[in-house]
PDB file of C-alpha atoms and ligand atoms in Angstrom:
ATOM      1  CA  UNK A   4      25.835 -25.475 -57.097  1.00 48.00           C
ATOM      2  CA  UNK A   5      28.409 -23.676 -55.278  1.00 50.00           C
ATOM      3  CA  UNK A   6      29.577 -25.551 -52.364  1.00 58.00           C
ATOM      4  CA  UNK A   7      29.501 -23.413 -49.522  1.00 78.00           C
ATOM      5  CA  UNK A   8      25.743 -22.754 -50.086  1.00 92.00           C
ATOM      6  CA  UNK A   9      23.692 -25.161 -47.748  1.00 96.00           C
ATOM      7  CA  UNK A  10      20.614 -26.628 -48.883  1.00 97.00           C
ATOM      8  CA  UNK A  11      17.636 -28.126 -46.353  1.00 98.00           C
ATOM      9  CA  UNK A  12      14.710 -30.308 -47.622  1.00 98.00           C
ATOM     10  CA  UNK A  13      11.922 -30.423 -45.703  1.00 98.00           C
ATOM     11  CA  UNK A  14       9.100 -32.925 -46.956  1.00 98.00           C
ATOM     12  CA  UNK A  15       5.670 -34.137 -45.450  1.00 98.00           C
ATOM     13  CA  UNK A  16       2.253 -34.276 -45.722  1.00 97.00           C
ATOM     14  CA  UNK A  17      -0.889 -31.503 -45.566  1.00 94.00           C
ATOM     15  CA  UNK A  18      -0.661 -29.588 -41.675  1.00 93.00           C
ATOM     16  CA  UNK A  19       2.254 -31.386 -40.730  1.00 96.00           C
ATOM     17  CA  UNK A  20       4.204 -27.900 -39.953  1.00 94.00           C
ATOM     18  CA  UNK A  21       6.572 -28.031 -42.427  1.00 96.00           C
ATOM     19  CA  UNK A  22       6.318 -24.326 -43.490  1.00 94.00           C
ATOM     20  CA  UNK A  23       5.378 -22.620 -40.183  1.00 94.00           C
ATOM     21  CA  UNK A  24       8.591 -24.669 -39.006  1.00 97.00           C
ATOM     22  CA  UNK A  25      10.896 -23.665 -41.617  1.00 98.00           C
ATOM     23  CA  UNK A  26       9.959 -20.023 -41.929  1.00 97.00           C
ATOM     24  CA  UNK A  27      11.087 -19.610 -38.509  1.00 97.00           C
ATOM     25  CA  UNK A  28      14.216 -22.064 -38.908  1.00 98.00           C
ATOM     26  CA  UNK A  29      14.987 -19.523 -41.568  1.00 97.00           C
ATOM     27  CA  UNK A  30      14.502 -16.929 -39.843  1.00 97.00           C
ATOM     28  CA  UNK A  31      17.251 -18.429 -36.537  1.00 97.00           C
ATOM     29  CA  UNK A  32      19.616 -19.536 -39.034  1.00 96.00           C
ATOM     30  CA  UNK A  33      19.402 -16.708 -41.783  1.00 95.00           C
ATOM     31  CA  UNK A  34      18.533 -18.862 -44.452  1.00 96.00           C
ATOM     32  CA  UNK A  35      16.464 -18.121 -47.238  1.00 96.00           C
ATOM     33  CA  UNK A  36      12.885 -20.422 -46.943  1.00 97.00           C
ATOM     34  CA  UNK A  37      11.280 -21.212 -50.254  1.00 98.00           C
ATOM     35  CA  UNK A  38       7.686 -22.270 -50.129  1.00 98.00           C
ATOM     36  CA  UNK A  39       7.518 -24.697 -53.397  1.00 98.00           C
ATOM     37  CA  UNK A  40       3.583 -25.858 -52.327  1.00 97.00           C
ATOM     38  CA  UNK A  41       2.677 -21.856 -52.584  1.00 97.00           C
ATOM     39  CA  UNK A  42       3.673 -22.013 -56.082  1.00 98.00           C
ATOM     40  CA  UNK A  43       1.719 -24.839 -56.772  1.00 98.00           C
ATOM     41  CA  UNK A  44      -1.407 -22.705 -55.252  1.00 97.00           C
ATOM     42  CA  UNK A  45      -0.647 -20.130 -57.103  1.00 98.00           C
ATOM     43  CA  UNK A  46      -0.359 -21.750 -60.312  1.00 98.00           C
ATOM     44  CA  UNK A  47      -3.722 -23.227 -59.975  1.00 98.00           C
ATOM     45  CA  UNK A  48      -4.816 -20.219 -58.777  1.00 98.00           C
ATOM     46  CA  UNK A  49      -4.383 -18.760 -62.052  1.00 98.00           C
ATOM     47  CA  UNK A  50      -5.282 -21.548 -64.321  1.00 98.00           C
ATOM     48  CA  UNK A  51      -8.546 -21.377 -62.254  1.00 98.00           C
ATOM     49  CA  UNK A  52      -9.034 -17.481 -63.469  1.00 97.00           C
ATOM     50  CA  UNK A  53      -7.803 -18.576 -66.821  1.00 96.00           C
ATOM     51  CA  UNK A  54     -10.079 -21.583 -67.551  1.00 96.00           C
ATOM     52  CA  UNK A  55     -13.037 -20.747 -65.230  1.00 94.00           C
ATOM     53  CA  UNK A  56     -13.285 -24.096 -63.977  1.00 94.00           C
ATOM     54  CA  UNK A  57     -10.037 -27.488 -64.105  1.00 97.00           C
ATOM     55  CA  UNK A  58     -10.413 -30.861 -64.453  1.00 96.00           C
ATOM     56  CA  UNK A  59      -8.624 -33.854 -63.672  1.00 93.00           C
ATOM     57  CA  UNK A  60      -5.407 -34.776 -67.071  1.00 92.00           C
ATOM     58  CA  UNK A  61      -6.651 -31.127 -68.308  1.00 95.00           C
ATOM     59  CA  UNK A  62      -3.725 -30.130 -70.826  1.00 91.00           C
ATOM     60  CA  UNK A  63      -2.597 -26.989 -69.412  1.00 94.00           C
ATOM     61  CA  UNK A  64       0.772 -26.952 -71.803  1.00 87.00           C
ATOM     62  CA  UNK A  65       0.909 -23.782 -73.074  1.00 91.00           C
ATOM     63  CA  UNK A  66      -0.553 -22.338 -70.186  1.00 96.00           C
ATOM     64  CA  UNK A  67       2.234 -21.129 -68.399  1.00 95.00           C
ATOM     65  CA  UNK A  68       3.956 -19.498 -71.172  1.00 94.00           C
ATOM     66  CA  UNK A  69       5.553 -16.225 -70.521  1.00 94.00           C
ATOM     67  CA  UNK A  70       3.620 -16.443 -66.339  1.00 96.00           C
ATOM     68  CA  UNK A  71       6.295 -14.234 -64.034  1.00 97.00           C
ATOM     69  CA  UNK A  72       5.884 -16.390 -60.912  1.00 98.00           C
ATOM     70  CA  UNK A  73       8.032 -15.126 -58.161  1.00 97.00           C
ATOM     71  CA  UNK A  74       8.050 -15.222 -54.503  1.00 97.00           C
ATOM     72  CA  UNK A  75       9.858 -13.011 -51.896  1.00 97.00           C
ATOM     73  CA  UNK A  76      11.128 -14.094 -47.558  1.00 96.00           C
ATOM     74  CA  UNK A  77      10.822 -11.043 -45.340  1.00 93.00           C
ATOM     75  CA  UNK A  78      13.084 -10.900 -42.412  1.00 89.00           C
ATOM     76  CA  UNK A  79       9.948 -11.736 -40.284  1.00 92.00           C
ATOM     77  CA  UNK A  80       9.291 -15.157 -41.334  1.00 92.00           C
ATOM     78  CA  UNK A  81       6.537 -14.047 -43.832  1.00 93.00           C
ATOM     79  CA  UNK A  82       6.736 -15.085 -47.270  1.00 95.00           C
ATOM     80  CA  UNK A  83       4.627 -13.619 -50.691  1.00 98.00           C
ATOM     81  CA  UNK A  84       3.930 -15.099 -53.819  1.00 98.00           C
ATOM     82  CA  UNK A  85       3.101 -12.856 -56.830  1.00 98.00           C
ATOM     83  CA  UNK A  86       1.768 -14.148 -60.215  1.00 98.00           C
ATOM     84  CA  UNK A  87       2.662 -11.281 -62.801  1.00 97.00           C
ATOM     85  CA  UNK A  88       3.291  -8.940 -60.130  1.00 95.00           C
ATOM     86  CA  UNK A  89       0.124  -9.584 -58.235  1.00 98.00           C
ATOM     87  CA  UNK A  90       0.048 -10.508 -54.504  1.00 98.00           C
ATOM     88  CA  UNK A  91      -1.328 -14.062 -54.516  1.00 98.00           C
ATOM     89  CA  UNK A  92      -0.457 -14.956 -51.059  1.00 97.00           C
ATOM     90  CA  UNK A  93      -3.634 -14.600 -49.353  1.00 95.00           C
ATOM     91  CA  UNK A  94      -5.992 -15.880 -52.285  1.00 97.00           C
ATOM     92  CA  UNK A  95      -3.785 -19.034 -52.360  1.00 97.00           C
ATOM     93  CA  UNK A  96      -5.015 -20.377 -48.835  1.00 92.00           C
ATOM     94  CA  UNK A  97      -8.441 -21.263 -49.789  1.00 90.00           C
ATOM     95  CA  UNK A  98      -9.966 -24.481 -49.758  1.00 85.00           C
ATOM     96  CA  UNK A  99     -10.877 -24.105 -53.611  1.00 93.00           C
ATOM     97  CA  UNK A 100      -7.188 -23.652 -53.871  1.00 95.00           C
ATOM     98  CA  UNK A 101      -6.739 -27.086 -52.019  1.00 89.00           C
ATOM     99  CA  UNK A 102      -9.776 -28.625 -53.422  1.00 90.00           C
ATOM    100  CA  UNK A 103      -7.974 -28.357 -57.022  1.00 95.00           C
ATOM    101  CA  UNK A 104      -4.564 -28.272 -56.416  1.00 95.00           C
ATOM    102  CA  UNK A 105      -3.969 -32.185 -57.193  1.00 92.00           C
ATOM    103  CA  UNK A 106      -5.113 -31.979 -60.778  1.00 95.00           C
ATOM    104  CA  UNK A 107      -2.294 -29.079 -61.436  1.00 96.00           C
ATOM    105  CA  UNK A 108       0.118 -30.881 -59.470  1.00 95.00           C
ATOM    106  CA  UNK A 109      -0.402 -34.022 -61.048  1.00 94.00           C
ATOM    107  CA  UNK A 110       0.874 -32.489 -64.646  1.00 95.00           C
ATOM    108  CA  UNK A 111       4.506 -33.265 -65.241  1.00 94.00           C
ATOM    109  CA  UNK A 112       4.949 -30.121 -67.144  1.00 95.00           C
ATOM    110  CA  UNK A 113       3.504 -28.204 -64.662  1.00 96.00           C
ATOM    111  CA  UNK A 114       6.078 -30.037 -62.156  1.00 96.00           C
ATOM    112  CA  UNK A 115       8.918 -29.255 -64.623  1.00 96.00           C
ATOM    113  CA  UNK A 116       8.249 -25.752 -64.681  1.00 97.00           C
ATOM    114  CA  UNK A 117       8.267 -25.714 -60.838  1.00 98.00           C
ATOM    115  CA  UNK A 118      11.502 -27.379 -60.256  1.00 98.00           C
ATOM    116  CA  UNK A 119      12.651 -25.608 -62.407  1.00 97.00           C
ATOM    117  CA  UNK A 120      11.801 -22.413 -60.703  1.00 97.00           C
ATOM    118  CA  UNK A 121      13.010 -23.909 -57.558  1.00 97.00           C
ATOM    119  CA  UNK A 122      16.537 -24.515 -58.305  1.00 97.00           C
ATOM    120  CA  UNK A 123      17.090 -21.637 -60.081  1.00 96.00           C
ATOM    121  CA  UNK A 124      16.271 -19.410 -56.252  1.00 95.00           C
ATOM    122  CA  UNK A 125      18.385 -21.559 -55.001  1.00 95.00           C
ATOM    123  CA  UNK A 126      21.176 -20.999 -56.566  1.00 94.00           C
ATOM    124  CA  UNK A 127      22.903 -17.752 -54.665  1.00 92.00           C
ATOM    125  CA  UNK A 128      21.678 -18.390 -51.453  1.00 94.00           C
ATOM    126  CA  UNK A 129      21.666 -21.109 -48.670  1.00 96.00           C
ATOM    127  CA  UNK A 130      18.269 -22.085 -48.255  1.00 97.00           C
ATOM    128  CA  UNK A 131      15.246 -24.011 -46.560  1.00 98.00           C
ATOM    129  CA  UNK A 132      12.629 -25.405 -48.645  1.00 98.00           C
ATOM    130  CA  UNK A 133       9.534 -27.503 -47.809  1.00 98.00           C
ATOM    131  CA  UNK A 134       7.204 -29.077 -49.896  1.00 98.00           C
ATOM    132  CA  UNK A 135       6.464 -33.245 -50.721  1.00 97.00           C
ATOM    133  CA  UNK A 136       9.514 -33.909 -53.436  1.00 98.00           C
ATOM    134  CA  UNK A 137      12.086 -31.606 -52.513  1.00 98.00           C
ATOM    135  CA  UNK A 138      14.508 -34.009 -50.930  1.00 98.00           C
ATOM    136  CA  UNK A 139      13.593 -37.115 -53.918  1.00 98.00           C
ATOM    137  CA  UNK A 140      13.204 -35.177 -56.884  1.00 98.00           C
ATOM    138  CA  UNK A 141      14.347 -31.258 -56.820  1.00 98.00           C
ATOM    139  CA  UNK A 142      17.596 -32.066 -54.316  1.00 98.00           C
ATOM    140  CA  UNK A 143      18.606 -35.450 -54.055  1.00 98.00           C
ATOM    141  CA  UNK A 144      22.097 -34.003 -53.078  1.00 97.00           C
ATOM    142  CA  UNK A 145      20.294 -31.653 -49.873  1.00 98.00           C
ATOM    143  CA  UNK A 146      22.425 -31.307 -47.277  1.00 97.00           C
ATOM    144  CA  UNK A 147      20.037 -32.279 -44.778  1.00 98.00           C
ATOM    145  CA  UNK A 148      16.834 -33.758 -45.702  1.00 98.00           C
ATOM    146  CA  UNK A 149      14.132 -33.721 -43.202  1.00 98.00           C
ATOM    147  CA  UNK A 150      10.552 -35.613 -43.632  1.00 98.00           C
ATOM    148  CA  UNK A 151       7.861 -34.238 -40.849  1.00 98.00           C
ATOM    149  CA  UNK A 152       4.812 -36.380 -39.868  1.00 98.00           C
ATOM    150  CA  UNK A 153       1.544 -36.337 -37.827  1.00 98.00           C
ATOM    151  CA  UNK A 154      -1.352 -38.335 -37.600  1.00 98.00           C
ATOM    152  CA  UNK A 155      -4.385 -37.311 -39.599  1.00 98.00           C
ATOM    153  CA  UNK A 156      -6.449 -36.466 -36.698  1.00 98.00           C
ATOM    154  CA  UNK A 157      -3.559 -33.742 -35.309  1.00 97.00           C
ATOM    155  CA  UNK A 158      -2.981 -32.433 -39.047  1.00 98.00           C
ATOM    156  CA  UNK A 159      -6.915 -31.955 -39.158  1.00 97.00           C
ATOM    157  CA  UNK A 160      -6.979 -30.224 -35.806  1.00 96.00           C
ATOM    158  CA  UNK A 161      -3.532 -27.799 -36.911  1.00 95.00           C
ATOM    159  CA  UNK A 162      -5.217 -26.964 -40.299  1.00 92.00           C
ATOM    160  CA  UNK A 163      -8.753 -26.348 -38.509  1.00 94.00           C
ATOM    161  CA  UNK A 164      -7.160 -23.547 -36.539  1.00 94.00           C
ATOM    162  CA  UNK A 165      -4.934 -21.912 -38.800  1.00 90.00           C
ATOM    163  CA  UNK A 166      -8.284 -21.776 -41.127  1.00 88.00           C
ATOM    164  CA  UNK A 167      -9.856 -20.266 -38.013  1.00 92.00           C
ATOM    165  CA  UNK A 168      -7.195 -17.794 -37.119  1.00 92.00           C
ATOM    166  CA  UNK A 169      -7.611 -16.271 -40.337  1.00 88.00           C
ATOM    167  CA  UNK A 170     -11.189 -15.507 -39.696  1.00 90.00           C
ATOM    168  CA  UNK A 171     -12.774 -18.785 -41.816  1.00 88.00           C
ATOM    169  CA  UNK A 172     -15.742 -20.443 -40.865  1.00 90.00           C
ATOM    170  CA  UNK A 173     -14.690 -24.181 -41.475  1.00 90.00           C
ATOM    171  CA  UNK A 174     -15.422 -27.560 -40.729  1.00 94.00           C
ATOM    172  CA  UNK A 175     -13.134 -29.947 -38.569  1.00 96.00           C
ATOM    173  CA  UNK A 176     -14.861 -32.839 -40.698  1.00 97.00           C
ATOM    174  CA  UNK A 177     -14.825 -31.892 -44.001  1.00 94.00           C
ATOM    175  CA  UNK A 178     -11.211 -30.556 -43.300  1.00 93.00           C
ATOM    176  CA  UNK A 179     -10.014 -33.866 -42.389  1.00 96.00           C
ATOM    177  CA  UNK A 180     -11.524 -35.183 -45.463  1.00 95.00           C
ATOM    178  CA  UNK A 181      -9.855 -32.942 -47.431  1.00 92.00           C
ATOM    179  CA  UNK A 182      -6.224 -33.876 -45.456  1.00 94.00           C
ATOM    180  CA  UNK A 183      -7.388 -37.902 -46.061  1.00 96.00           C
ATOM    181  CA  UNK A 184      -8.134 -36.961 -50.261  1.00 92.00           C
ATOM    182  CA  UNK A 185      -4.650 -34.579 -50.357  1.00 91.00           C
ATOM    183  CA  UNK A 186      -2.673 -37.566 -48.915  1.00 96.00           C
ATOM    184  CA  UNK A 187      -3.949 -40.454 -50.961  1.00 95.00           C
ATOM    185  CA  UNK A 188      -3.410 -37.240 -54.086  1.00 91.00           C
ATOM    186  CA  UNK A 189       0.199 -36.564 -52.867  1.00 94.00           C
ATOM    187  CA  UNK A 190       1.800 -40.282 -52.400  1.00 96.00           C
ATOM    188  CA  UNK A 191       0.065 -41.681 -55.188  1.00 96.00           C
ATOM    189  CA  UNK A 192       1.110 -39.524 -58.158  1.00 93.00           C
ATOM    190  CA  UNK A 193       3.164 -40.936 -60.621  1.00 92.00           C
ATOM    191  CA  UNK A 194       5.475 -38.069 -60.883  1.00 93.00           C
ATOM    192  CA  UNK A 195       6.761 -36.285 -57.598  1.00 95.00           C
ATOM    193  CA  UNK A 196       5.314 -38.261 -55.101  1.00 96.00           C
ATOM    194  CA  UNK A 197       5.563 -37.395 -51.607  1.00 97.00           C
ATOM    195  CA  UNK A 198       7.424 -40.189 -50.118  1.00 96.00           C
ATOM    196  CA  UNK A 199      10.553 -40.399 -47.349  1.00 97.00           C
ATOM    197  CA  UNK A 200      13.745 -39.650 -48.682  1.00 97.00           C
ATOM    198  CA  UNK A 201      15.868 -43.077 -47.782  1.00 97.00           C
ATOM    199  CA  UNK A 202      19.036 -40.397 -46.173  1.00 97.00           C
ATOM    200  CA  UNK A 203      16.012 -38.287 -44.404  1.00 98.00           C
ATOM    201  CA  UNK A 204      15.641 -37.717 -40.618  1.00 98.00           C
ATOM    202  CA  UNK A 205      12.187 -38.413 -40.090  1.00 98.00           C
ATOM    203  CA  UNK A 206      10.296 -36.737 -37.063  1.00 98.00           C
ATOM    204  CA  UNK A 207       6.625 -37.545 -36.132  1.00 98.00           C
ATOM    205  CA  UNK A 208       5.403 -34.267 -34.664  1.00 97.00           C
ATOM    206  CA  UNK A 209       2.198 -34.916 -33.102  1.00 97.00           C
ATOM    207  CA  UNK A 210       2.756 -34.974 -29.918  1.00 96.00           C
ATOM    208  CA  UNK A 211       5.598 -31.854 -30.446  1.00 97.00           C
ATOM    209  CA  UNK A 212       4.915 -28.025 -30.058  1.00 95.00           C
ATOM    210  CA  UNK A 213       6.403 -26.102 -32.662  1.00 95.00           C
ATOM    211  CA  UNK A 214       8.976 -24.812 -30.990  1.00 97.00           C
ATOM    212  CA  UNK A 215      10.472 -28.140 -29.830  1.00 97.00           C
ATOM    213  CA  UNK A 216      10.186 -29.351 -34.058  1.00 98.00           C
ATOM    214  CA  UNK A 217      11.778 -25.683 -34.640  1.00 98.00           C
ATOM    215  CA  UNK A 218      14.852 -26.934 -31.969  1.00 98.00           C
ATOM    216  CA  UNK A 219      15.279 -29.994 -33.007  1.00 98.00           C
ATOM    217  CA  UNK A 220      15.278 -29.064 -37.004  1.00 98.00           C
ATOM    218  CA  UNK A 221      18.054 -26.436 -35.851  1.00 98.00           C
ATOM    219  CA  UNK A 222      20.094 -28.956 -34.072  1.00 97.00           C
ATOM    220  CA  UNK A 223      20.106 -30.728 -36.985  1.00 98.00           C
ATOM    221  CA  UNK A 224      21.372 -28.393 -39.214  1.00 96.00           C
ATOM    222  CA  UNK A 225      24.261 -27.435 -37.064  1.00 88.00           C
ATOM    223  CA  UNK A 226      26.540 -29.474 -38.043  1.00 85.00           C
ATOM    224  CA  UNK A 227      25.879 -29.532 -41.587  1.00 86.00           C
TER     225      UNK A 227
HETATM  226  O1  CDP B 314      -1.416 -27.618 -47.371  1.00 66.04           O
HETATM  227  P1  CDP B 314       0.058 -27.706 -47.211  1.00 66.04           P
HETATM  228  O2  CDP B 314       0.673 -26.471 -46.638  1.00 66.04           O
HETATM  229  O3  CDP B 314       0.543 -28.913 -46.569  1.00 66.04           O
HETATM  230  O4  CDP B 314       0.512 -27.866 -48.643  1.00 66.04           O
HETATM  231  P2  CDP B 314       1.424 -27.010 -49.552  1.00 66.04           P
HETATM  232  O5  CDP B 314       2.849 -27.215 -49.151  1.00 66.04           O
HETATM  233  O6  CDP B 314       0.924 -25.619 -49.664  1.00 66.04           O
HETATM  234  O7  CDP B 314       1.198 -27.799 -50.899  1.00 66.04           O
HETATM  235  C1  CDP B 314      -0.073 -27.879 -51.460  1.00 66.04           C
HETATM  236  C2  CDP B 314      -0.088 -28.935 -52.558  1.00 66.04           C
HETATM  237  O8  CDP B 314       0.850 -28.605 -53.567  1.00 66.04           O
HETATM  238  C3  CDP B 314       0.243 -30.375 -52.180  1.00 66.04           C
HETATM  239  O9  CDP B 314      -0.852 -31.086 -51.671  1.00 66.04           O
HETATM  240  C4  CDP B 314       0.706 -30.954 -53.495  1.00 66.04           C
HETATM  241  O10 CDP B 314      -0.398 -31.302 -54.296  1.00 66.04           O
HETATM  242  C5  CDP B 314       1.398 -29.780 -54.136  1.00 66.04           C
HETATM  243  N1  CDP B 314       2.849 -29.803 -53.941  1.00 66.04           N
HETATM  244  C6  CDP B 314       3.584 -30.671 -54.710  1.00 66.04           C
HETATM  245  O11 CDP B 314       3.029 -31.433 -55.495  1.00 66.04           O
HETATM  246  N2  CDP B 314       4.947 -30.670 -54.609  1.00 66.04           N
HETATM  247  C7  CDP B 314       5.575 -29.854 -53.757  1.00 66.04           C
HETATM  248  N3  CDP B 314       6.917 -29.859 -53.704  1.00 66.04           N
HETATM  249  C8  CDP B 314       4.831 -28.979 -52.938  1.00 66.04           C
HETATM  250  C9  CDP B 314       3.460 -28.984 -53.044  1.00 66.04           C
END
């Protein structure tokens, strides 16, 4: 990788800010943000269209053959994912989406394909990137790694209200559920396991607004 390009891993569980925080990081700094967990939605977005229904070590090699997955940063923080050329951003954030996500996630060749993917956007540009294995697995040579926390109960709440905001009719219950099942899902697979970088700066959010996490990720990165 060319050295003047900077490269930021953020990692951390479901609703602990890590892509509301780095849009807008990117957005200070001028840095390119790349969502990695939107192209894990989308990809089992479309294996859900393709197969109807997934299940748990499906074989899905083969799938993604000749998919055009691709995903574009507007200078206003927002970021779109298209599979094939179709907008998927919107259909990604559904709680079938999160429901099934862990059995495409799970799939090394499905992780292959992604981190693949990953370091090839990276190349030209200095980036930010969030997602659970970016700092471990897709950039163990980051520049700055950052691992973002919260307690269950204040990821529940966060995730509760962005559903909300959006106009969905949700549970606070069954979404904390759903956070409890995604975290025992994301440290516990065998490849690509969310866990703390040992070189990471970890910061426990929950009792942070956004803007101070959004400050303090900047001073980080300002002497790197
Ligand atoms: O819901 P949240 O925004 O926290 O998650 P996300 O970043 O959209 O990622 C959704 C899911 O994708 C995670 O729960 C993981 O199963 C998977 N993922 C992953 O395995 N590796 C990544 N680098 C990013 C996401």
């Amino acid at each position: 990788m060319d050295k003047h390009l900077t490269v930021v891993a953020v990692d951390g569980p479901a609703g602990s800010g890590k892509s509301s925080v780095s849009r807008e990081v990117a957005v200070a700094l001028g840095l390119k943000y790349i969502d990695s967990g939107a192209i894990y939605r989308a990809i089992t977005w479309f294996l859900i269209r393709r197969h109807g229904a997934i299940t748990k070590g499906q074989d899905f090699s083969g799938d993604l053959n000749g998919v055009v997955i691709t995903q574009e940063f507007n200078n206003d923080g927002s970021c779109n994912t298209f599979v094939d050329n179709t907008d998927v951003s919107v259909d990604i954030r559904t709680e079938t989406i999160a429901k099934n996500i862990g059995k495409v996630s799970d799939d090394p060749g499905v992780r292959e394909f992604v981190n693949g993917l990953l370091r090839e956007w990276a190349r030209n540009s200095s980036i930010i990137m969030d997602g659970r294995d970016i700092g471990t697995v897709v950039f163990p040579d980051a520049d700055l790694k950052v691992y973002l926390d919260a307690s269950v109960d204040v990821r529940a709440e966060r995730r509760y209200n962005e559903y909300r905001e959006s106009g969905k009719n949700v549970d606070l219950n069954s979404i904390k559920n759903q956070i409890i099942q995604r975290d025992v899902e994301d440290t516990s697979r065998p490849f690509g396991a969310l866990k703390t970088a040992e070189d990471a700066v970890v910061i426990d959010t929950s009792s942070m607004s956004k803007e101070d996490v959004i400050q303090a990720l900047i001073n980080l990165i300002a002497p790197v």
